[in-house]
PDB file of C-alpha atoms in Angstrom:
ATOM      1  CA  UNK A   1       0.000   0.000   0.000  1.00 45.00           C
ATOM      2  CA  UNK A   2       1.417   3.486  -0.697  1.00 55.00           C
ATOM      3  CA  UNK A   3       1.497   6.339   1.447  1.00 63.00           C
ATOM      4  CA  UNK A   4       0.001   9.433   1.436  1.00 62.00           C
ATOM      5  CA  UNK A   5       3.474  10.780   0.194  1.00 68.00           C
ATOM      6  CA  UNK A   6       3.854   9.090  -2.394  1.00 88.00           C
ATOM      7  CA  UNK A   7       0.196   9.416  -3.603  1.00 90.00           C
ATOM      8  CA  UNK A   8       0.572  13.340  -3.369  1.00 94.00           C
ATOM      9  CA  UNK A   9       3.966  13.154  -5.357  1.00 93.00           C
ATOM     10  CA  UNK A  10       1.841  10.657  -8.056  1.00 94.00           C
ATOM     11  CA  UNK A  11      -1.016  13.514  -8.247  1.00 96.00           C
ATOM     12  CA  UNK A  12       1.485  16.300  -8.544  1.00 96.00           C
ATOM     13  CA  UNK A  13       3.248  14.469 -11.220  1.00 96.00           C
ATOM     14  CA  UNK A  14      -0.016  13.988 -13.235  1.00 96.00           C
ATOM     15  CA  UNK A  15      -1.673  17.099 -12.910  1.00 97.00           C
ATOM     16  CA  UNK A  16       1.741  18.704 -13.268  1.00 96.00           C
ATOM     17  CA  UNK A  17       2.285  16.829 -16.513  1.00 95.00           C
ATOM     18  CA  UNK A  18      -0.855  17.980 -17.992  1.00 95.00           C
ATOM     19  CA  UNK A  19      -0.909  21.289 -17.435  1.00 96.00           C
ATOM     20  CA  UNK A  20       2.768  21.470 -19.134  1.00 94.00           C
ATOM     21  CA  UNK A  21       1.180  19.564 -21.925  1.00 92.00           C
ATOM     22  CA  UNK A  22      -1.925  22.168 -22.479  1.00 93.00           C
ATOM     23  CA  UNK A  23      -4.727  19.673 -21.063  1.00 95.00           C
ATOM     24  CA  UNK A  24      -5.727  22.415 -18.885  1.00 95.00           C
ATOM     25  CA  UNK A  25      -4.676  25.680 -20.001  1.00 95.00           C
ATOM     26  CA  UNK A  26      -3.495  28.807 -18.445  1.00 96.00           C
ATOM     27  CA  UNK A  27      -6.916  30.565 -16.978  1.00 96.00           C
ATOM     28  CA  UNK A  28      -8.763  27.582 -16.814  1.00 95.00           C
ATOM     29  CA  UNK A  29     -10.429  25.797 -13.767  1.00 95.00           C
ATOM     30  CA  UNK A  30      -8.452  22.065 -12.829  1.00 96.00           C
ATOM     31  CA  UNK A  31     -11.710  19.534 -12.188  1.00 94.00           C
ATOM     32  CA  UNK A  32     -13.452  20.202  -8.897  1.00 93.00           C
ATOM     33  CA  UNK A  33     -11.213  18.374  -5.336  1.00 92.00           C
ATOM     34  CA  UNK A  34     -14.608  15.350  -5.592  1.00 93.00           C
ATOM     35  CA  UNK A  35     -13.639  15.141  -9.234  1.00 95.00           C
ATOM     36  CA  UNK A  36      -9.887  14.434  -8.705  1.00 95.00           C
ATOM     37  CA  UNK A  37     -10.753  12.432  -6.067  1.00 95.00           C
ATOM     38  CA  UNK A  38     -12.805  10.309  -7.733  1.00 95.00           C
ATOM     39  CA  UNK A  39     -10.958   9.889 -10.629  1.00 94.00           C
ATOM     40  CA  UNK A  40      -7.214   9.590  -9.327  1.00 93.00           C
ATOM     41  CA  UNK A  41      -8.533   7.188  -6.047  1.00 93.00           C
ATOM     42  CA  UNK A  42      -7.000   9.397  -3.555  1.00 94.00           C
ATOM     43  CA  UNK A  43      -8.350  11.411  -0.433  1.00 94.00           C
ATOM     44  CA  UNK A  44      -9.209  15.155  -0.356  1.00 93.00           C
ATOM     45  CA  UNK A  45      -6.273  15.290   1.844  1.00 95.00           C
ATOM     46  CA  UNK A  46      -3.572  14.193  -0.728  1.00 95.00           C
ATOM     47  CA  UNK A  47      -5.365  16.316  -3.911  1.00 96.00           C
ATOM     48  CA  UNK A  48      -5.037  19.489  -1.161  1.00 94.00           C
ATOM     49  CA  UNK A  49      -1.614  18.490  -0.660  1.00 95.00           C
ATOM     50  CA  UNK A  50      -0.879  18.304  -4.368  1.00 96.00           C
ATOM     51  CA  UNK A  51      -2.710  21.230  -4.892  1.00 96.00           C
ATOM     52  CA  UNK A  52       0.198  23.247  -2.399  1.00 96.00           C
ATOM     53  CA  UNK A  53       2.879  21.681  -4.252  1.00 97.00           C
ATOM     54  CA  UNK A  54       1.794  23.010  -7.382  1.00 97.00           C
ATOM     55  CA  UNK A  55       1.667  26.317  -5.970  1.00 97.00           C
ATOM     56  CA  UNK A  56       4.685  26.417  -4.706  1.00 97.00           C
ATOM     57  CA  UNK A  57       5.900  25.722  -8.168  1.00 97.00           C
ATOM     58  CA  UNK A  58       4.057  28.439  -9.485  1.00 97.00           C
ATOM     59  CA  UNK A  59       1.354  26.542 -11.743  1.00 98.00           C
ATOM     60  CA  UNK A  60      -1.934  27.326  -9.783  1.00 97.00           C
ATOM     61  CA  UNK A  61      -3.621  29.701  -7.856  1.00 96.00           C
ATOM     62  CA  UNK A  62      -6.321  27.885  -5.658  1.00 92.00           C
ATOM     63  CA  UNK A  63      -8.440  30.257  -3.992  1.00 87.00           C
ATOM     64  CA  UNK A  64     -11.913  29.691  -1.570  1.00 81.00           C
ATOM     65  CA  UNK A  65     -14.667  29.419  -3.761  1.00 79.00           C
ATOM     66  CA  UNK A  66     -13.003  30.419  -6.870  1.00 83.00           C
ATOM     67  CA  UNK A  67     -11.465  26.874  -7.177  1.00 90.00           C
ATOM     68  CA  UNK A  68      -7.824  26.411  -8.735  1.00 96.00           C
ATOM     69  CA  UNK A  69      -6.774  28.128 -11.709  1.00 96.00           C
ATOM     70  CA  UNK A  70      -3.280  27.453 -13.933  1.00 97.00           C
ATOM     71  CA  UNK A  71      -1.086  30.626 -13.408  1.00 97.00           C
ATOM     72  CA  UNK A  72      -0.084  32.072 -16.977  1.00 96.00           C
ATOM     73  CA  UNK A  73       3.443  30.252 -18.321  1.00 94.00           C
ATOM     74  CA  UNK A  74       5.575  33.225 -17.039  1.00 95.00           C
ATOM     75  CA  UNK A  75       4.509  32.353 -13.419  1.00 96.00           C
ATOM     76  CA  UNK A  76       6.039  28.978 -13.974  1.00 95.00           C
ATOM     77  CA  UNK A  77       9.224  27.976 -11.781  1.00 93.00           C
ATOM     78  CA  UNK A  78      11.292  26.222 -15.039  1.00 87.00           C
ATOM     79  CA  UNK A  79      14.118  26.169 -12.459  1.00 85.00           C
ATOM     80  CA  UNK A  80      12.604  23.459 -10.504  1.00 89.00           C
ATOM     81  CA  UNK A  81      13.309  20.513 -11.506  1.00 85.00           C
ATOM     82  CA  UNK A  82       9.992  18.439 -11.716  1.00 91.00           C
ATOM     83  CA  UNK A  83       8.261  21.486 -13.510  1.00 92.00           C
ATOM     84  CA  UNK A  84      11.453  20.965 -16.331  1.00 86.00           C
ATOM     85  CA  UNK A  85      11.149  17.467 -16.703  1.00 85.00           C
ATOM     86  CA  UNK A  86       7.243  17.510 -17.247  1.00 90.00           C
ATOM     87  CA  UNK A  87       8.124  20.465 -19.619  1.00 87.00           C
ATOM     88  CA  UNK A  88      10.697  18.152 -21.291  1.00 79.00           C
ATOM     89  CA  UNK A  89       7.646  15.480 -21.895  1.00 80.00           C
ATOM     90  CA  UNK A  90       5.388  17.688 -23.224  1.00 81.00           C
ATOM     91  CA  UNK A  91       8.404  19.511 -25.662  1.00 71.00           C
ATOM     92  CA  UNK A  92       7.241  17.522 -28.718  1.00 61.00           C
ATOM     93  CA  UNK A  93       9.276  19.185 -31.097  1.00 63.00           C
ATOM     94  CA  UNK A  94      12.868  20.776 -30.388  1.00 68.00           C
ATOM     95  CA  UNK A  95      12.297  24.280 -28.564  1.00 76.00           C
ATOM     96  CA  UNK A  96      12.857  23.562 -24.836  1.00 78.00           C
ATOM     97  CA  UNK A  97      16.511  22.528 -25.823  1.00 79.00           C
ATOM     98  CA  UNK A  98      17.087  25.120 -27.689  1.00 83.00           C
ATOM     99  CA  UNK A  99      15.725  27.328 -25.004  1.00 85.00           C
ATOM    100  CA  UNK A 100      18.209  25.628 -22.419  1.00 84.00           C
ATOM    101  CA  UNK A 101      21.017  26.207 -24.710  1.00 85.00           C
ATOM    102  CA  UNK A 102      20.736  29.618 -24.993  1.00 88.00           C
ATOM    103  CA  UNK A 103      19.964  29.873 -21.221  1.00 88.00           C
ATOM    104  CA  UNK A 104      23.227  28.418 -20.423  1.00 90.00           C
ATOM    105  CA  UNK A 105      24.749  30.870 -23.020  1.00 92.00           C
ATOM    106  CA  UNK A 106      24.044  33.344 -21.019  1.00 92.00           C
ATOM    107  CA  UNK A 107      25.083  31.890 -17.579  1.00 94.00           C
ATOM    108  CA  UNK A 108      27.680  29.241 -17.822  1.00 95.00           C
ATOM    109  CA  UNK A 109      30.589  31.651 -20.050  1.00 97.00           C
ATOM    110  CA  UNK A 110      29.898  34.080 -16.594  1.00 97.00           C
ATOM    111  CA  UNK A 111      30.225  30.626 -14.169  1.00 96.00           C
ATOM    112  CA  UNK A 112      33.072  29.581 -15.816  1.00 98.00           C
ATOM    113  CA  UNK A 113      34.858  33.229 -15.134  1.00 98.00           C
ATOM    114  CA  UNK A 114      34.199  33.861 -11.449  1.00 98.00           C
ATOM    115  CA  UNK A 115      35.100  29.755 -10.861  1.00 98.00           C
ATOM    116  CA  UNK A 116      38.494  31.068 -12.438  1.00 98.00           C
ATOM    117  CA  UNK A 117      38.900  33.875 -10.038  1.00 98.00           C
ATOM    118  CA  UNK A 118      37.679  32.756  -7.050  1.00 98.00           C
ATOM    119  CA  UNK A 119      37.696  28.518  -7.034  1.00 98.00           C
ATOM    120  CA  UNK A 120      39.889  27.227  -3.889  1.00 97.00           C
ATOM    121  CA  UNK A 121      42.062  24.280  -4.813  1.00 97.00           C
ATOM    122  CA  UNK A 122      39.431  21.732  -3.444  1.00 98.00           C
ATOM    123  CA  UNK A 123      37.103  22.990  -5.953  1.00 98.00           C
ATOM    124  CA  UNK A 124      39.929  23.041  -8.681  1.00 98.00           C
ATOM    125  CA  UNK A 125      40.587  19.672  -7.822  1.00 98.00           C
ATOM    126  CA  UNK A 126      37.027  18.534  -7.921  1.00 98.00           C
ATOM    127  CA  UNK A 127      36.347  20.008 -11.479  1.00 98.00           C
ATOM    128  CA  UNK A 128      39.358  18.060 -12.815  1.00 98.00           C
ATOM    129  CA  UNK A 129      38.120  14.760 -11.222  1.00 98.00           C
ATOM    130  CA  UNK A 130      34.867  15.109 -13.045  1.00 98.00           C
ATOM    131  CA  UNK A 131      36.642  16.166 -16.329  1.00 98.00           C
ATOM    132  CA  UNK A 132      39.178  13.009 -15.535  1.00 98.00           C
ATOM    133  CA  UNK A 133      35.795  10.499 -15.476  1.00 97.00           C
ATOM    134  CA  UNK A 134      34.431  12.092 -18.967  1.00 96.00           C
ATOM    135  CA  UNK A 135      37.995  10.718 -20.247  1.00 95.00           C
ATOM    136  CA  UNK A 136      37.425   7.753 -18.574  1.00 96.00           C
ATOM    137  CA  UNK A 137      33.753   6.644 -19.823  1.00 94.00           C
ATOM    138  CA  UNK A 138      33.949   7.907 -23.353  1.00 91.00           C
ATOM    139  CA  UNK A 139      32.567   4.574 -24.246  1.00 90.00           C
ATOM    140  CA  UNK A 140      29.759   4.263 -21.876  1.00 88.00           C
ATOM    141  CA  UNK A 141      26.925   6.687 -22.447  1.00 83.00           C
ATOM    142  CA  UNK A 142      25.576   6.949 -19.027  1.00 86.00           C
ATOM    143  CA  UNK A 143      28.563   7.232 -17.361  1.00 91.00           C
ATOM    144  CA  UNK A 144      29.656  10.302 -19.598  1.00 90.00           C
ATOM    145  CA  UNK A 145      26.375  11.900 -18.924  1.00 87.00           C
ATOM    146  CA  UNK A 146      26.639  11.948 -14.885  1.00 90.00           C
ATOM    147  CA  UNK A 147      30.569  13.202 -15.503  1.00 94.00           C
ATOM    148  CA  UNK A 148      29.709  15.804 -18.221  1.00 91.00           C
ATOM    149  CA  UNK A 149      26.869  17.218 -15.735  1.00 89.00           C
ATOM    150  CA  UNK A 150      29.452  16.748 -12.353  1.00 93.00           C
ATOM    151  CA  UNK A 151      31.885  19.033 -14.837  1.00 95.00           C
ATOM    152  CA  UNK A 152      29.203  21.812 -15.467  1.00 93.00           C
ATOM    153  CA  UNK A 153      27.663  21.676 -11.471  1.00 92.00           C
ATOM    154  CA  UNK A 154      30.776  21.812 -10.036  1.00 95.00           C
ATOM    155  CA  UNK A 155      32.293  25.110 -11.994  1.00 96.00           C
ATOM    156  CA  UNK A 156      28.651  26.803 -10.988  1.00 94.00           C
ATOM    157  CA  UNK A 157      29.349  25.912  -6.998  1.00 94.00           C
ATOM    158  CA  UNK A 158      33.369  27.433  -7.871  1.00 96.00           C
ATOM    159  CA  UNK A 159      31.802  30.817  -8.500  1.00 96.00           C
ATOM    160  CA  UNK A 160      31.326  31.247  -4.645  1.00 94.00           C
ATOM    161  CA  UNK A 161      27.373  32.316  -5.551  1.00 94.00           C
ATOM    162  CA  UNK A 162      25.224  30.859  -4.192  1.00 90.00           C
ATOM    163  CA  UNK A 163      22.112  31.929  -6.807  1.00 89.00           C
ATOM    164  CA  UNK A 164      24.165  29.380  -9.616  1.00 89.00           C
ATOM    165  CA  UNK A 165      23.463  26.434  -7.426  1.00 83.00           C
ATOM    166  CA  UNK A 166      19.669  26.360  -9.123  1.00 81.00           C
ATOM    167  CA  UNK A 167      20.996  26.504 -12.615  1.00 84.00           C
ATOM    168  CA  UNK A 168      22.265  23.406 -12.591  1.00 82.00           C
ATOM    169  CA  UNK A 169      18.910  21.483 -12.461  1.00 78.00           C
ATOM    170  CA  UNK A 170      18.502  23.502 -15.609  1.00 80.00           C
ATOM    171  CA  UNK A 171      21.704  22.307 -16.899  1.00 82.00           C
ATOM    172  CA  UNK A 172      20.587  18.526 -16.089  1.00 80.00           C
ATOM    173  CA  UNK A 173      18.085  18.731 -18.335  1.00 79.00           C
ATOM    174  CA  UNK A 174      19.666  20.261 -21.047  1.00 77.00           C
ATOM    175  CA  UNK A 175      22.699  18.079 -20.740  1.00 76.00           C
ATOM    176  CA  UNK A 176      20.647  14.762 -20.678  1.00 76.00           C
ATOM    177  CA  UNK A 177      18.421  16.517 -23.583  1.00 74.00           C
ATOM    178  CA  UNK A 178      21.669  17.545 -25.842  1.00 75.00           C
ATOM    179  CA  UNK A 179      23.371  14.214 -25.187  1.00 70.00           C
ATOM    180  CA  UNK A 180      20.723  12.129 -26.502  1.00 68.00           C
ATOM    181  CA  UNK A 181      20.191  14.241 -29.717  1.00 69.00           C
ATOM    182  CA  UNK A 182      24.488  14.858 -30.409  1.00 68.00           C
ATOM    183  CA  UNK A 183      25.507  11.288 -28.878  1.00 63.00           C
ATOM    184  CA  UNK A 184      23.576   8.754 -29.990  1.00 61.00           C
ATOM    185  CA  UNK A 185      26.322   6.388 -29.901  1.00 61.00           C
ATOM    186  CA  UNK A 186      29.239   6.082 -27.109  1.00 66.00           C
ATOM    187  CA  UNK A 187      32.281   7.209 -29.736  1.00 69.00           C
ATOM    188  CA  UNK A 188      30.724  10.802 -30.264  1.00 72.00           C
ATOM    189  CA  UNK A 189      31.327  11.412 -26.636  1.00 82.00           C
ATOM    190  CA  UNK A 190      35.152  11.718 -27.425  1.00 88.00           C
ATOM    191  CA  UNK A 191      34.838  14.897 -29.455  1.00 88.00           C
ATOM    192  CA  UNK A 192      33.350  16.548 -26.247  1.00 89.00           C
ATOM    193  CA  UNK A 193      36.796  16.132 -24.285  1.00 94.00           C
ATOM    194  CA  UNK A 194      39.193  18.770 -26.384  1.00 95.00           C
ATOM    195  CA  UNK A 195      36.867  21.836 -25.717  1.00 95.00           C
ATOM    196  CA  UNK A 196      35.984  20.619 -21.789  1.00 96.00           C
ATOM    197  CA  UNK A 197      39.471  20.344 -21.386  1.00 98.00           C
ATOM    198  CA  UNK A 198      40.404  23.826 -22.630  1.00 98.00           C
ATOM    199  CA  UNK A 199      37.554  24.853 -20.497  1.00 98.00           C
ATOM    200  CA  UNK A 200      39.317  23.134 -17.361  1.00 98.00           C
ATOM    201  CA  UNK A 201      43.284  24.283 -17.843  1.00 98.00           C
ATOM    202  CA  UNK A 202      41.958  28.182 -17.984  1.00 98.00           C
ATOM    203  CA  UNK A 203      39.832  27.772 -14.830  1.00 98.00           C
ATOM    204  CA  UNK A 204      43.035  26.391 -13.692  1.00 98.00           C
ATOM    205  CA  UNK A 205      45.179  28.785 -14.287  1.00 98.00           C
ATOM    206  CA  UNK A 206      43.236  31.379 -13.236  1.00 98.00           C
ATOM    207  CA  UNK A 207      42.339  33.007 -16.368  1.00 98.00           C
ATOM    208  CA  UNK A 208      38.603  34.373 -16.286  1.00 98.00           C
ATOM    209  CA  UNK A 209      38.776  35.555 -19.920  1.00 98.00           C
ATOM    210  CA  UNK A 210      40.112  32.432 -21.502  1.00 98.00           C
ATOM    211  CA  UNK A 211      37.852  30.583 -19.488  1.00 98.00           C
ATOM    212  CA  UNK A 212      34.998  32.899 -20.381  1.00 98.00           C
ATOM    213  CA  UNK A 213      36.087  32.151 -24.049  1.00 98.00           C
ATOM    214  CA  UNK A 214      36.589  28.514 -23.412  1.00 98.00           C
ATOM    215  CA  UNK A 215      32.718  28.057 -22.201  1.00 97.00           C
ATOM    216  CA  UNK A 216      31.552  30.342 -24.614  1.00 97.00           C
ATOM    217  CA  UNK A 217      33.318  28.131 -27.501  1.00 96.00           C
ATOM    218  CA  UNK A 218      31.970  24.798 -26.165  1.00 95.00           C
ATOM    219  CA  UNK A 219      28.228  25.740 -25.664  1.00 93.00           C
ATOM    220  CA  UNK A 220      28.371  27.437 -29.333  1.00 92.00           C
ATOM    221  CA  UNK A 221      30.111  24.023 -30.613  1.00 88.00           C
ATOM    222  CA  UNK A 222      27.448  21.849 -29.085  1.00 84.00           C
ATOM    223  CA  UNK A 223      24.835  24.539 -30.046  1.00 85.00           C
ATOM    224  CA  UNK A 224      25.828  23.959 -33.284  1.00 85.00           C
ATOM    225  CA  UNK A 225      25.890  19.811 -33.403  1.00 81.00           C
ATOM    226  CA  UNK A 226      22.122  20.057 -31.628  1.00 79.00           C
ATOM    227  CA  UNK A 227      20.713  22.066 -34.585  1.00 80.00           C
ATOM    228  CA  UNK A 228      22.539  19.554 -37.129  1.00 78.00           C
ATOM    229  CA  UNK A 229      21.327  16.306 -35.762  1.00 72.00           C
ATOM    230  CA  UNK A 230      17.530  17.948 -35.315  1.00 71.00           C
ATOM    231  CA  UNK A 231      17.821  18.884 -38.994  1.00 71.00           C
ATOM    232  CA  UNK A 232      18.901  15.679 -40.279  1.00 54.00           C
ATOM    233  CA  UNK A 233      16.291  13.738 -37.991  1.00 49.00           C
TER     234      UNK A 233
END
């Protein structure tokens, strides 16, 4: 039997995933609490609960009497990181990764700077042990993945700010997103090491332009292999 946790985070996921898909648009009412009830098999208790959560995410406005009501799209928190993976299931077509890729090249050229300038050696050390497993699992897709995203989290905690820390859940999902459109098979992962790495030895030696460059160059480069693979699929 599950618990009531687990039933609120089933609801959440549900009604979360169709309101990113447009089943119940922006403005519009979700069903009544005996309605969701009824038709989920849950308690009033767990579709209030759900209801909160949502909320919090900045999806719905549930008000006495007025019922609950999807916020418009710009309320939406695409940081969090439920809200971007039922975004990334309702994305049929190719915009949400080209949306991340652009967000990140904004941020991460800017990351990759202040981790230059300010990084302590543990963090210096801790960037090059992620790059270090990319080399390592060239050949094993999965692997690469968690190494490629260690890489990109850990230069965003070497900036010393604190606000980068939520950009990485944003860089999860574009990571995991790219990689599955540019890597479709183990051996492409190997042309990703020469531009990390150039990325890693200016951090390193403490050079926030080069590594501003260096960032810049390797989010333009995969940029660049996304919108050839989604124009030859």
């Amino acid at each position: 039997m599950r618990s009531r946790r687990n039933l609120c985070g089933q609801v959440v996921h549900d009604l979360g995933c169709q309101i990113l898909a447009g089943d119940v648009k922006p403005g519009e009412p979700l069903p009544q609490e005996a309605v969701l009830c009824d038709k989920m098999g849950v308690s009033r208790t767990v579709i209030r609960e759900a209801i909160k959560s949502l909320a919090a995410k900045g999806l719905v406005d549930s008000r006495a009497k007025r019922g609950t009501i999807v916020l418009p799209a710009r309320s939406w928190n695409y940081l969090d990181p439920e809200v971007l993976d039922w975004q990334s299931r309702a994305d049929t077509g190719d915009s949400q990764l080209f949306f991340l890729t652009e967000f990140r090249q904004t941020i991460e050229p800017a990351a990759a700077a202040l981790a230059a300038e300010r990084a302590s050696d543990e963090q210096l050390q801790a960037i090059r042990a992620a790059f270090e497993q990319m080399e390592e699992n060239t050949d094993k897709v999965d692997e690469f993945l968690k190494a490629d995203l260690q890489f990109h989290t850990e230069i965003l905690h070497a900036t010393g700010n604190l606000f980068f820390s939520p950009v990485a859940n944003v860089i999860h999902v574009s990571l995991a997103s790219s990689l599955r459109v540019t890597n479709r098979q183990a051996s492409d992962n190997r042309t990703s090491i020469p531009p990390h790495r150039k990325v890693l030895d200016a951090i390193c030696a403490r050079d926030a332009d080069a590594a501003r460059e260096a960032m810049r160059s390797l989010l333009k480069d995969a940029n660049e292999r996304i919108q050839k693979a989604t124009q030859v699929s």
